[in-house]
CSV table of C-alpha atoms in Angstrom, one decimal:
chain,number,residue,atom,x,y,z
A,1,UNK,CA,76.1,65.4,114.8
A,2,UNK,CA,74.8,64.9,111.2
A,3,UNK,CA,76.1,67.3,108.8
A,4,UNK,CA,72.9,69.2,107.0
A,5,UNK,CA,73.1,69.9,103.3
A,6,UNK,CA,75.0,72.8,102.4
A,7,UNK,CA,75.8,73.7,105.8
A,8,UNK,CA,79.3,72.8,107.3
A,9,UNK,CA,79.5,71.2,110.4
A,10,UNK,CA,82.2,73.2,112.4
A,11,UNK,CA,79.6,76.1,112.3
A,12,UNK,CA,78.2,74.5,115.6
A,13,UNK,CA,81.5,74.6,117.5
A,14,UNK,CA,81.5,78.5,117.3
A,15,UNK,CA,79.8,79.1,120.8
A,16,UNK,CA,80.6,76.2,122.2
A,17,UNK,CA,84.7,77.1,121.9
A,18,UNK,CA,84.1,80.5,123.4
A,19,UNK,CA,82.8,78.7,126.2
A,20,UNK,CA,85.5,76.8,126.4
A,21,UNK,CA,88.4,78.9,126.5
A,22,UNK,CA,86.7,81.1,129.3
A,23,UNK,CA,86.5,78.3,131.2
A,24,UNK,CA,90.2,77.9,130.6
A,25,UNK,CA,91.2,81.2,131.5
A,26,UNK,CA,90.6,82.7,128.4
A,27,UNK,CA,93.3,80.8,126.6
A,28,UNK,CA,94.6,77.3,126.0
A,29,UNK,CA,96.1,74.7,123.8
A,30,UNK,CA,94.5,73.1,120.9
A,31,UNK,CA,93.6,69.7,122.0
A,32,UNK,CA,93.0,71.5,125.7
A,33,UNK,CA,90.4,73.2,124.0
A,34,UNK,CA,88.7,70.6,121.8
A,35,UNK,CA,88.5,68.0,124.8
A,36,UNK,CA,86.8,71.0,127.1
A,37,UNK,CA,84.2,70.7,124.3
A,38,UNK,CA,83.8,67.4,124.1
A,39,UNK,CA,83.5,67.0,127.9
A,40,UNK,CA,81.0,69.7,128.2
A,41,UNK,CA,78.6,68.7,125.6
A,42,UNK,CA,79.5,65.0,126.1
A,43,UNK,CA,80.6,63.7,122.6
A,44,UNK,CA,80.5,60.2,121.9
A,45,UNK,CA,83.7,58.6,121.4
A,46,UNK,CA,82.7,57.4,118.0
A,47,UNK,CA,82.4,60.4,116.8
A,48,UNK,CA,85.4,61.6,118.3
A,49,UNK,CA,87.3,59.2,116.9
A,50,UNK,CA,86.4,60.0,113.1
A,51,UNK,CA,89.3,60.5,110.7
A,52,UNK,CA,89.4,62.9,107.4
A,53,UNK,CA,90.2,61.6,104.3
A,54,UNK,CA,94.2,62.9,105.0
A,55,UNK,CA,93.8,60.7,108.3
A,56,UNK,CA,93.7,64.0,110.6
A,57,UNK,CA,91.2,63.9,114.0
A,58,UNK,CA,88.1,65.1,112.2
A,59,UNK,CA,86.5,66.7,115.3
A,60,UNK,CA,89.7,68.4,115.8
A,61,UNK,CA,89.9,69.7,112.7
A,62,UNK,CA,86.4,71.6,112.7
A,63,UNK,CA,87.3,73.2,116.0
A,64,UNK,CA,89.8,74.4,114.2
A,65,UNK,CA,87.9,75.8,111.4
A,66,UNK,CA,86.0,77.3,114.3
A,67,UNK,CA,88.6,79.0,115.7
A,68,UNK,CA,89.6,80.2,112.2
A,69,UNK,CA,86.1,82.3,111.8
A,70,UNK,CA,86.2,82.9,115.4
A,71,UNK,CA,89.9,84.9,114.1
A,72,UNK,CA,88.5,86.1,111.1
A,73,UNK,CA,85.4,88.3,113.5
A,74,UNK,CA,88.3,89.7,115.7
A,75,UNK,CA,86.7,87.1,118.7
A,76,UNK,CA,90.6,85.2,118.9
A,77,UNK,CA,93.8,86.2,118.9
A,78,UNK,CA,96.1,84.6,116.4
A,79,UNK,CA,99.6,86.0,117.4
A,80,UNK,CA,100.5,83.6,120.0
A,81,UNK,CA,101.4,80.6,118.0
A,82,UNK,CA,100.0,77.1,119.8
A,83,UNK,CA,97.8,78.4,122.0
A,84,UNK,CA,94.2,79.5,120.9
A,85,UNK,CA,93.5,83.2,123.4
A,86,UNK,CA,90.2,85.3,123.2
A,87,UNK,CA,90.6,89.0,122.7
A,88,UNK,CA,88.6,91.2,124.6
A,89,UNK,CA,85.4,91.6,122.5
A,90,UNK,CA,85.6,87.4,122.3
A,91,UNK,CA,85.4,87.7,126.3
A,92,UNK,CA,81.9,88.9,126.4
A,93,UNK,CA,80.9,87.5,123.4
A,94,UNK,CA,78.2,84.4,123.3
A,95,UNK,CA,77.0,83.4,120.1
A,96,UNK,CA,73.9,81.4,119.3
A,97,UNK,CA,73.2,78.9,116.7
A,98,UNK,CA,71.9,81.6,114.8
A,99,UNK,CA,74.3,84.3,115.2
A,100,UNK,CA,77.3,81.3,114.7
A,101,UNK,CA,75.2,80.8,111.2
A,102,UNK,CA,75.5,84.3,110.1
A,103,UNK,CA,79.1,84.7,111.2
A,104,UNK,CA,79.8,81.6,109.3
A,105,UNK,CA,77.7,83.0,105.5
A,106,UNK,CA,79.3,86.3,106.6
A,107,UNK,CA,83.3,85.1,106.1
A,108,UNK,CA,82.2,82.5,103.4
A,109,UNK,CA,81.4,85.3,101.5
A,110,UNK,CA,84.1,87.5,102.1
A,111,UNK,CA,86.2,84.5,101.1
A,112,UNK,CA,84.3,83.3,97.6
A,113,UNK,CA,84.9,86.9,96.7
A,114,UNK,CA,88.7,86.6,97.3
A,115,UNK,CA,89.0,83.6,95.9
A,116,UNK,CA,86.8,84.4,92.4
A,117,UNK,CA,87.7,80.1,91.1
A,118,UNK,CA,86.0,78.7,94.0
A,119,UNK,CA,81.9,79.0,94.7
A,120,UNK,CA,80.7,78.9,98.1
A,121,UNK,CA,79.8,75.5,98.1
A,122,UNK,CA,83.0,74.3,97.0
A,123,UNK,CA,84.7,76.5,99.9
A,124,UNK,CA,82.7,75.2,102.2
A,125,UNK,CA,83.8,71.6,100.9
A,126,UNK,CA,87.3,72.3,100.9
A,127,UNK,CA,87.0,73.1,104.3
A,128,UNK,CA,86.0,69.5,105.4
A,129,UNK,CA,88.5,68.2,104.4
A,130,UNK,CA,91.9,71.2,104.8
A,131,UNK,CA,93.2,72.3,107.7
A,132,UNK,CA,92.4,76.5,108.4
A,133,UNK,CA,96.2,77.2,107.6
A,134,UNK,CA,95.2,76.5,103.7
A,135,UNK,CA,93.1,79.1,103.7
A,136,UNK,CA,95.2,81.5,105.2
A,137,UNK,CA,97.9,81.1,102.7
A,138,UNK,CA,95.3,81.0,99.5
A,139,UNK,CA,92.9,84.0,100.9
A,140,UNK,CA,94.0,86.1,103.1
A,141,UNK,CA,97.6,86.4,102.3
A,142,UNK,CA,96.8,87.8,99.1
A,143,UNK,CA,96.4,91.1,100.0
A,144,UNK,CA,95.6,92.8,97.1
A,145,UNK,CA,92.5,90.5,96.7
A,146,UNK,CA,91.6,91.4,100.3
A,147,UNK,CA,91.5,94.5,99.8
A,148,UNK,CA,89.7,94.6,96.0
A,149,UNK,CA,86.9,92.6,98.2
A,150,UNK,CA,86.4,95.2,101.0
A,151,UNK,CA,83.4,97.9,100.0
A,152,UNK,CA,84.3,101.0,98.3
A,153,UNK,CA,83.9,102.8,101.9
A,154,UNK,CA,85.9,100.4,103.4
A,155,UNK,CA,88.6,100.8,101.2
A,156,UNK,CA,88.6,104.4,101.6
A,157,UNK,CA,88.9,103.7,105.6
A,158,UNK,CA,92.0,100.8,105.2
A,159,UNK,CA,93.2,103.7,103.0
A,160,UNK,CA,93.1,106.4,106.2
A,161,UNK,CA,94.7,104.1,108.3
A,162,UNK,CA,97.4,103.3,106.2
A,163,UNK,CA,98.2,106.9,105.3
A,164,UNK,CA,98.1,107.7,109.4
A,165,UNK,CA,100.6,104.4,109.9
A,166,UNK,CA,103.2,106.6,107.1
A,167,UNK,CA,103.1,109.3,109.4
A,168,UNK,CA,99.8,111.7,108.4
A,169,UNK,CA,97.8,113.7,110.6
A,170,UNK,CA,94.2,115.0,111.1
A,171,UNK,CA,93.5,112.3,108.2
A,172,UNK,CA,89.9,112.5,107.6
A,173,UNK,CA,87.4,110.2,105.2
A,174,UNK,CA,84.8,112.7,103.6
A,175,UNK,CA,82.3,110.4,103.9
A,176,UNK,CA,79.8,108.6,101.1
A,177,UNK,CA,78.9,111.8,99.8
A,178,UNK,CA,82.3,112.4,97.6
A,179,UNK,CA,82.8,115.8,96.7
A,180,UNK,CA,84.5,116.6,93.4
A,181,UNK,CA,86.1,113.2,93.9
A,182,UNK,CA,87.5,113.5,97.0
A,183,UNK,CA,87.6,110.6,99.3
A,184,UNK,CA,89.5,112.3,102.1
A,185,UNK,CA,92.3,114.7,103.4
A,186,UNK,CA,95.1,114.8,106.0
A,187,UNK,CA,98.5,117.3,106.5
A,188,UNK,CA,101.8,116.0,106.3
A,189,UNK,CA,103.9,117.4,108.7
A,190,UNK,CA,108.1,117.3,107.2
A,191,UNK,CA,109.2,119.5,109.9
A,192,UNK,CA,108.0,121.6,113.1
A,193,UNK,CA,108.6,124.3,110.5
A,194,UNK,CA,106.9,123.0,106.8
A,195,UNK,CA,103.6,120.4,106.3
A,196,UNK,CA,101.2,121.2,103.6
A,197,UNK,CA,97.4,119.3,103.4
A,198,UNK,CA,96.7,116.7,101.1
A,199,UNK,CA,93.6,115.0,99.5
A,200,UNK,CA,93.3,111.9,98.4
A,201,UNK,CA,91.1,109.5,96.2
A,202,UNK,CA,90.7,105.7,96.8
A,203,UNK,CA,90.2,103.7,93.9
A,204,UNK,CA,89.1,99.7,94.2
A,205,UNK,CA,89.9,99.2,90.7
A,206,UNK,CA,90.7,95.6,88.8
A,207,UNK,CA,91.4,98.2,85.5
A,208,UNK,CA,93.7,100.9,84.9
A,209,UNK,CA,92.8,104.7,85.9
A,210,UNK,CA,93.0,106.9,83.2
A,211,UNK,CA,94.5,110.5,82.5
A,212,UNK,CA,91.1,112.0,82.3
A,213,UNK,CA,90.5,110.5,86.4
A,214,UNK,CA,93.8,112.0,87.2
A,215,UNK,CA,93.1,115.6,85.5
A,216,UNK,CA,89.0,115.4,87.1
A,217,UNK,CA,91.0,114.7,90.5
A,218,UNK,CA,93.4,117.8,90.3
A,219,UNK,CA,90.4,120.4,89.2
A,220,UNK,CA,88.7,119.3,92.0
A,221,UNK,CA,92.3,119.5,94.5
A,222,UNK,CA,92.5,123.1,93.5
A,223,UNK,CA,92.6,125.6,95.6
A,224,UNK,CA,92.2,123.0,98.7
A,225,UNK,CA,95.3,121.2,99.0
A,226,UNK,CA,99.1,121.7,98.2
A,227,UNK,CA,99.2,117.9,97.3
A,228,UNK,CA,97.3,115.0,95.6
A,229,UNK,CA,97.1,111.2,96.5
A,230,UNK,CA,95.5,109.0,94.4
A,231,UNK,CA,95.5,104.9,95.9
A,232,UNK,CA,94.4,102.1,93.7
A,233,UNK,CA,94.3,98.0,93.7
A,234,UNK,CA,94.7,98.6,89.9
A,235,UNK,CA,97.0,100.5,88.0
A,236,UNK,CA,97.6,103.7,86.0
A,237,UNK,CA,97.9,104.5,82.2
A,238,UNK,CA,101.2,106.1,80.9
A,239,UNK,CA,98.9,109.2,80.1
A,240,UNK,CA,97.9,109.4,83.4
A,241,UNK,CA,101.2,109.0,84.7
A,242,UNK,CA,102.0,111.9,82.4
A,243,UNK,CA,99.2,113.9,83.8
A,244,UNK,CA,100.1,113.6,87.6
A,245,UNK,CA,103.8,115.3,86.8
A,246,UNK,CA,102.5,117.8,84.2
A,247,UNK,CA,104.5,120.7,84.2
A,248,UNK,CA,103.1,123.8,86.1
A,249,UNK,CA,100.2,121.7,87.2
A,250,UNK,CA,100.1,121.0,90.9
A,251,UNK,CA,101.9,117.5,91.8
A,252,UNK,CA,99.8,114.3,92.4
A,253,UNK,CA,101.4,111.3,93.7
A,254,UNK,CA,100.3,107.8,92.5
A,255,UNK,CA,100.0,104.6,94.4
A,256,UNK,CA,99.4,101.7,92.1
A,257,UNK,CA,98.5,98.3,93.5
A,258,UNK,CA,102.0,97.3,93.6
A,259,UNK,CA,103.3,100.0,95.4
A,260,UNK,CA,99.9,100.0,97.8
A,261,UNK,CA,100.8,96.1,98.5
A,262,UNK,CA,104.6,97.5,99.8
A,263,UNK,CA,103.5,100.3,102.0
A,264,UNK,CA,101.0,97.6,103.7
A,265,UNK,CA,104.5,95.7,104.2
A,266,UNK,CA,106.6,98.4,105.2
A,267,UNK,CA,104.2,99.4,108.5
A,268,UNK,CA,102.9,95.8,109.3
A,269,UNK,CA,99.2,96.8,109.0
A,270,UNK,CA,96.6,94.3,108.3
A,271,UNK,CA,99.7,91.8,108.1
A,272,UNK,CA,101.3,89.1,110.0
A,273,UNK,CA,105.2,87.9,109.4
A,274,UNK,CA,105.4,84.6,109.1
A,275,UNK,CA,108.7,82.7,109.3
A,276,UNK,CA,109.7,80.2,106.2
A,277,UNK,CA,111.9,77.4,105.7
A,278,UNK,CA,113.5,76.6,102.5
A,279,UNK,CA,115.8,73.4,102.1
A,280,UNK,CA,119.2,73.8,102.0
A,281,UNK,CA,119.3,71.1,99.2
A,282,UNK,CA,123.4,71.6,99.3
A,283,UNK,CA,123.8,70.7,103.0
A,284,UNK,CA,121.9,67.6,102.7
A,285,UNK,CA,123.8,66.5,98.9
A,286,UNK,CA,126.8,65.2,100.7
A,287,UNK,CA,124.6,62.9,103.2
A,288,UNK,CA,123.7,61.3,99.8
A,289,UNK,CA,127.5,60.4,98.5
């Protein structure tokens, strides 16, 4: 069980904990799942026994990572907290060495990109030595870094989705091909009596959108829609702010990264809650007297 250069270790536990938890019934506790490993591919107890750095179960603790990719590709289910459970694509899923590889360089990208300080190598070292919950509060809670990571068509998809969670119909990505700048459409229904159609752009942007965007975007709304949307992970210039209310012009609505990150939060998508403790430093002063 050598680690190779460059390559972390828990890469080889990907199949291996599939395996194991449909053995199990498709579900089961941490260390039920990492000893079903170690009994089926018959693991030394030397190596078992190695520590980290931090003095965690080393073995252990790449399972874990394994089951943190595993997550990541939609093969595990990570609501149930203390028990590891396959979804229904991990079911009748078997990975190879291989295909565990390129899931592994798959998700190592996607994180390098999120987190822009780190290089892949130094992810990859990190994770020898962290438990997978550091990552999920570094990476993939940031959700505005998520999503500046996703390709411009995926945005535009996440973007569909989120508009159909606020209550959107018939909402439609145009495709690759933009036209006129136009990255989709939907109708938004305010009463059995009233809804009007609306178009929107999606913008992955790190910068600000300017008024000349905002204008481009309206010529190419008119005549097809009672309504603009324009979404974007960056921002928008006061002149463009000034352009999407311009008198007699037809509205547009802007959704700056900020306000993009709350309508996420409002509907839940793409998001877990997560409980958290702060200490009541008050209660325990008088424990101190």
């Amino acid at each position: 069980m050598k680690k190779r250069k460059g390559q972390a270790e828990f890469v080889q536990w990907f199949g291996p904990l599939l395996d194991a938890l449909r053995e199990l019934g498709y579900s089961g506790k941490p260390r039920e799942v990492s000893e079903r490993i170690a009994q089926n591919l018959a693991l030394e107890d030397d190596f078992l026994d190695e520590t980290l750095k931090s003095g965690g179960n080393r073995f252990h603790n790449q399972v874990a990572w394994a089951r943190q990719y595993l997550i990541w590709e939609g093969l595990l289910d990570s609501t149930e907290r203390g028990t590891w459970k396959l979804t229904e694509k991990g079911k009748n899923t078997h990975l190879t060495p291989v295909e565990s590889r390129q899931t592994f360089l798959k998700w190592v990208d996607i994180n390098q990109k999120i987190r822009k300080e780190k290089s892949k190598k130094e992810i990859i070292e990190d994770q020898e030595e962290e438990e997978p919950e550091t990552a999920e509060v570094t990476a993939e809670n940031n959700l505005l870094s998520v999503l500046k990571s996703l390709s411009p068509f995926g945005f535009e998809n996440v973007c569909k989705e989120l508009l159909r969670e606020h209550g959107f119909e018939n909402v439609e990505v145009t495709g690759k091909s933009h036209d006129g700048g136009i990255d989709g459409f939907g109708v938004l229904e305010l009463n059995p009596f009233v809804s009007f159609k609306v178009i929107f752009q999606c913008k992955r942007y790190e910068g600000s959108v300017s008024r000349a965007q905002v204008g481009d975007f309206r010529n190419a709304m008119l005549g097809r829609a009672e309504k603009g949307i324009i979404l974007t992970t960056g921002t928008f210039s006061r002149d463009a702010e000034k352009e999407a209310s311009r008198d007699g012009a037809p509205p547009i609505e802007l959704v700056d990264g900020k306000k993009l990150i709350q309508m996420f939060e409002m509907v839940k998508l793409g998001l877990k809650p997560k409980t958290v403790y702060d200490v009541d430093l008050n209660y325990f002063q008088k424990f101190k007297e």
